[in-house]
Amino acid sequence: MFETKFGKFNIKKSIFDDFVGFEKCSFGESGDSENEYIAKFTYATFLSFVNFRNTNFYSGLDIENINLKESPNFLNANINEKYSNRETFRIIKSSFDKIHNYIEANKYFAYEMKKYKEELKGTNKTQEKLILFLNEKISNYGQSYIWPIFYMIATSIIYYLLILGYENNILYEIHPSINGALEKISSFVNNVSKNISPFSKILKAGMEFVSLVFYIIFASLIWQTLVAVKRHTRR
């Protein structure tokens, strides 16, 4: 099927015994706003190698129910993310992982996570939603190391301003009413924070709880930066 153009495309319950080539093909309509042109491989079975290199799936791709004996080749393929499903991206990600092309695999991992986030809408999985939301906003699922560094710098500035405010008693001057109950709460959470290792030895005196929160944020941002750098340079 080399350099073949398809409009609507749906292979269903078909078995291919030998090599199948869809290199430099195009599926669907460029700029199409509908999902009726999604290229679908419904229960299609490939007993040998299938090649989708340099192929454009303008209206999306659905290989959720495909049967593969060997990993397909999607090198330099262009897939409309909007109309493709999470399982499709997982299969493509796994195919790149198997040949150790981790850079391409990480790209499709990001697509997979975005689709998973969409699937969680309307569910009660608050923890998963929060993790995916933060991961996307901080580093785009490990695709960007610039944003985690930016957030570290911004967080450092905020932390420094809080230290200045504490050392100059600005908070107490603005809100003198906090000298009572709030001081007791502050003392309690600070004492609890002092007993949390390994941060206890580096917490700022009098601001132990605030310091603990910021150090946890810094640790998370550093981890996100390292993950993103590793995904861009992994061999």
Coordinates of N, CA and C in Angstrom, one line a residue, residues 96-175:
F96 N 7.9 1.0 20.5 CA 9.2 1.7 20.5 C 10.0 1.3 21.7
D97 N 9.4 0.9 22.8 CA 10.2 0.5 23.9 C 10.9 -0.8 23.6
K98 N 10.3 -1.7 22.8 CA 10.9 -3.0 22.5 C 12.1 -2.9 21.6
I99 N 12.2 -1.8 20.9 CA 13.4 -1.6 20.0 C 14.3 -0.6 20.6
H100 N 14.0 -0.2 21.9 CA 14.9 0.8 22.6 C 14.9 2.2 22.1
N101 N 13.8 2.5 21.4 CA 13.7 3.9 20.9 C 12.9 4.7 21.9
Y102 N 13.6 5.0 23.0 CA 12.9 5.5 24.2 C 12.4 7.0 24.0
I103 N 13.0 7.7 23.1 CA 12.6 9.1 22.9 C 11.2 9.1 22.3
E104 N 11.0 8.3 21.2 CA 9.7 8.2 20.6 C 8.7 7.6 21.5
A105 N 9.1 6.6 22.3 CA 8.2 5.9 23.3 C 7.7 6.9 24.3
N106 N 8.6 7.8 24.8 CA 8.2 8.8 25.8 C 7.2 9.8 25.2
K107 N 7.3 10.1 23.9 CA 6.3 11.0 23.3 C 4.9 10.3 23.3
Y108 N 4.8 9.1 23.0 CA 3.5 8.4 23.0 C 3.1 8.1 24.4
F109 N 4.0 8.0 25.4 CA 3.6 7.9 26.8 C 2.8 9.1 27.2
A110 N 3.3 10.3 26.8 CA 2.6 11.5 27.1 C 1.2 11.5 26.5
Y111 N 1.1 11.1 25.3 CA -0.3 11.0 24.7 C -1.2 10.0 25.5
E112 N -0.6 8.9 25.9 CA -1.3 7.9 26.6 C -1.9 8.5 27.9
M113 N -1.0 9.2 28.6 CA -1.4 9.8 29.9 C -2.5 10.9 29.7
K114 N -2.4 11.6 28.6 CA -3.5 12.6 28.4 C -4.8 12.0 28.1
K115 N -4.8 10.9 27.4 CA -6.0 10.1 27.2 C -6.6 9.5 28.5
Y116 N -5.6 9.0 29.3 CA -6.1 8.5 30.6 C -6.7 9.6 31.5
K117 N -6.2 10.8 31.4 CA -6.7 11.9 32.1 C -8.2 12.2 31.6
E118 N -8.4 12.1 30.3 CA -9.7 12.3 29.8 C -10.7 11.2 30.3
E119 N -10.2 10.0 30.4 CA -11.0 8.8 30.8 C -11.5 9.0 32.3
L120 N -10.7 9.7 33.1 CA -11.0 9.9 34.5 C -12.0 10.9 34.7
K121 N -12.4 11.7 33.7 CA -13.4 12.7 33.9 C -14.7 12.1 34.3
G122 N -15.4 12.6 35.3 CA -16.6 12.0 35.7 C -16.5 10.9 36.7
T123 N -15.3 10.5 37.1 CA -15.1 9.4 38.0 C -14.7 10.0 39.4
N124 N -14.7 9.1 40.4 CA -14.3 9.6 41.7 C -12.9 9.4 42.1
K125 N -12.0 9.1 41.1 CA -10.6 8.9 41.3 C -9.8 10.2 41.5
T126 N -10.1 10.8 42.6 CA -9.5 12.1 42.9 C -8.0 12.1 42.9
Q127 N -7.4 11.1 43.5 CA -6.0 11.0 43.7 C -5.3 10.9 42.3
E128 N -5.8 10.0 41.4 CA -5.3 9.9 40.1 C -5.4 11.1 39.3
K129 N -6.6 11.8 39.4 CA -6.8 13.1 38.7 C -5.8 14.1 39.1
L130 N -5.5 14.2 40.5 CA -4.6 15.2 41.0 C -3.1 14.9 40.5
I131 N -2.7 13.7 40.5 CA -1.4 13.3 40.1 C -1.2 13.6 38.6
L132 N -2.2 13.2 37.8 CA -2.1 13.5 36.4 C -2.1 15.0 36.0
F133 N -2.9 15.7 36.8 CA -3.0 17.2 36.6 C -1.7 17.8 36.9
L134 N -1.1 17.5 38.0 CA 0.2 18.1 38.4 C 1.3 17.7 37.4
N135 N 1.3 16.4 37.1 CA 2.3 15.9 36.2 C 2.3 16.6 34.8
E136 N 1.1 16.8 34.3 CA 0.9 17.5 33.0 C 1.3 18.9 33.1
K137 N 0.9 19.6 34.2 CA 1.2 21.1 34.3 C 2.7 21.3 34.6
I138 N 3.3 20.4 35.3 CA 4.7 20.7 35.7 C 5.7 20.3 34.6
S139 N 5.5 19.2 34.0 CA 6.5 18.7 33.0 C 5.9 18.1 31.8
N140 N 4.6 18.2 31.6 CA 4.0 17.6 30.4 C 4.3 16.1 30.4
Y141 N 4.2 15.4 31.5 CA 4.4 14.0 31.6 C 5.9 13.6 31.3
G142 N 6.8 14.5 31.8 CA 8.2 14.2 31.5 C 8.8 14.7 30.2
Q143 N 8.0 15.4 29.5 CA 8.5 15.9 28.2 C 9.2 17.2 28.2
S144 N 9.0 18.0 29.3 CA 9.7 19.3 29.5 C 10.4 19.4 30.8
Y145 N 11.7 19.8 30.7 CA 12.5 20.0 31.9 C 12.6 21.5 32.2
I146 N 12.1 22.4 31.3 CA 12.2 23.8 31.5 C 11.2 24.3 32.5
W147 N 10.0 23.7 32.4 CA 8.9 24.2 33.3 C 9.2 23.8 34.8
P148 N 9.7 22.6 35.1 CA 10.1 22.3 36.5 C 11.1 23.2 37.0
I149 N 12.1 23.6 36.2 CA 13.1 24.5 36.6 C 12.5 25.9 36.9
F150 N 11.6 26.3 36.0 CA 10.9 27.6 36.2 C 10.2 27.6 37.5
Y151 N 9.4 26.5 37.8 CA 8.6 26.4 39.0 C 9.6 26.4 40.2
M152 N 10.7 25.8 40.1 CA 11.7 25.8 41.3 C 12.1 27.2 41.6
I153 N 12.4 28.0 40.5 CA 12.9 29.4 40.7 C 11.8 30.2 41.4
A154 N 10.6 30.1 40.8 CA 9.4 30.8 41.4 C 9.1 30.4 42.8
T155 N 9.2 29.1 43.1 CA 8.9 28.7 44.5 C 10.0 29.2 45.4
S156 N 11.3 29.2 45.0 CA 12.4 29.7 45.8 C 12.1 31.2 46.2
I157 N 11.7 32.0 45.2 CA 11.4 33.4 45.5 C 10.3 33.5 46.5
I158 N 9.2 32.8 46.4 CA 8.1 32.8 47.4 C 8.6 32.4 48.7
Y159 N 9.4 31.4 48.8 CA 9.9 30.9 50.1 C 10.8 31.9 50.7
Y160 N 11.7 32.6 49.9 CA 12.5 33.6 50.4 C 11.7 34.8 51.0
L161 N 10.7 35.2 50.3 CA 9.8 36.3 50.8 C 9.1 35.9 52.1
L162 N 8.7 34.7 52.2 CA 8.1 34.2 53.5 C 9.1 34.3 54.6
I163 N 10.4 33.9 54.4 CA 11.4 34.0 55.4 C 11.6 35.5 55.8
L164 N 11.7 36.4 54.8 CA 11.9 37.8 55.2 C 10.7 38.3 56.0
G165 N 9.5 37.9 55.6 CA 8.3 38.3 56.4 C 8.3 37.8 57.8
Y166 N 8.8 36.5 58.0 CA 8.9 36.0 59.3 C 10.0 36.7 60.2
E167 N 11.1 36.9 59.6 CA 12.2 37.5 60.3 C 11.9 38.9 60.7
N168 N 11.1 39.6 59.9 CA 10.7 41.0 60.2 C 9.4 41.2 60.8
N169 N 8.8 40.1 61.2 CA 7.5 40.1 61.9 C 6.4 40.8 61.1
I170 N 6.5 40.8 59.8 CA 5.5 41.5 59.0 C 4.1 40.9 59.1
L171 N 4.0 39.5 59.2 CA 2.8 38.9 59.4 C 2.0 39.3 60.7
Y172 N 2.8 39.5 61.7 CA 2.2 39.9 63.0 C 1.7 41.3 63.0
E173 N 2.5 42.1 62.3 CA 2.1 43.6 62.2 C 0.8 43.8 61.4
I174 N 0.7 42.9 60.3 CA -0.5 43.1 59.5 C -1.8 42.5 60.2
H175 N -1.6 41.4 60.9 CA -2.7 40.7 61.6 C -2.3 40.4 63.0

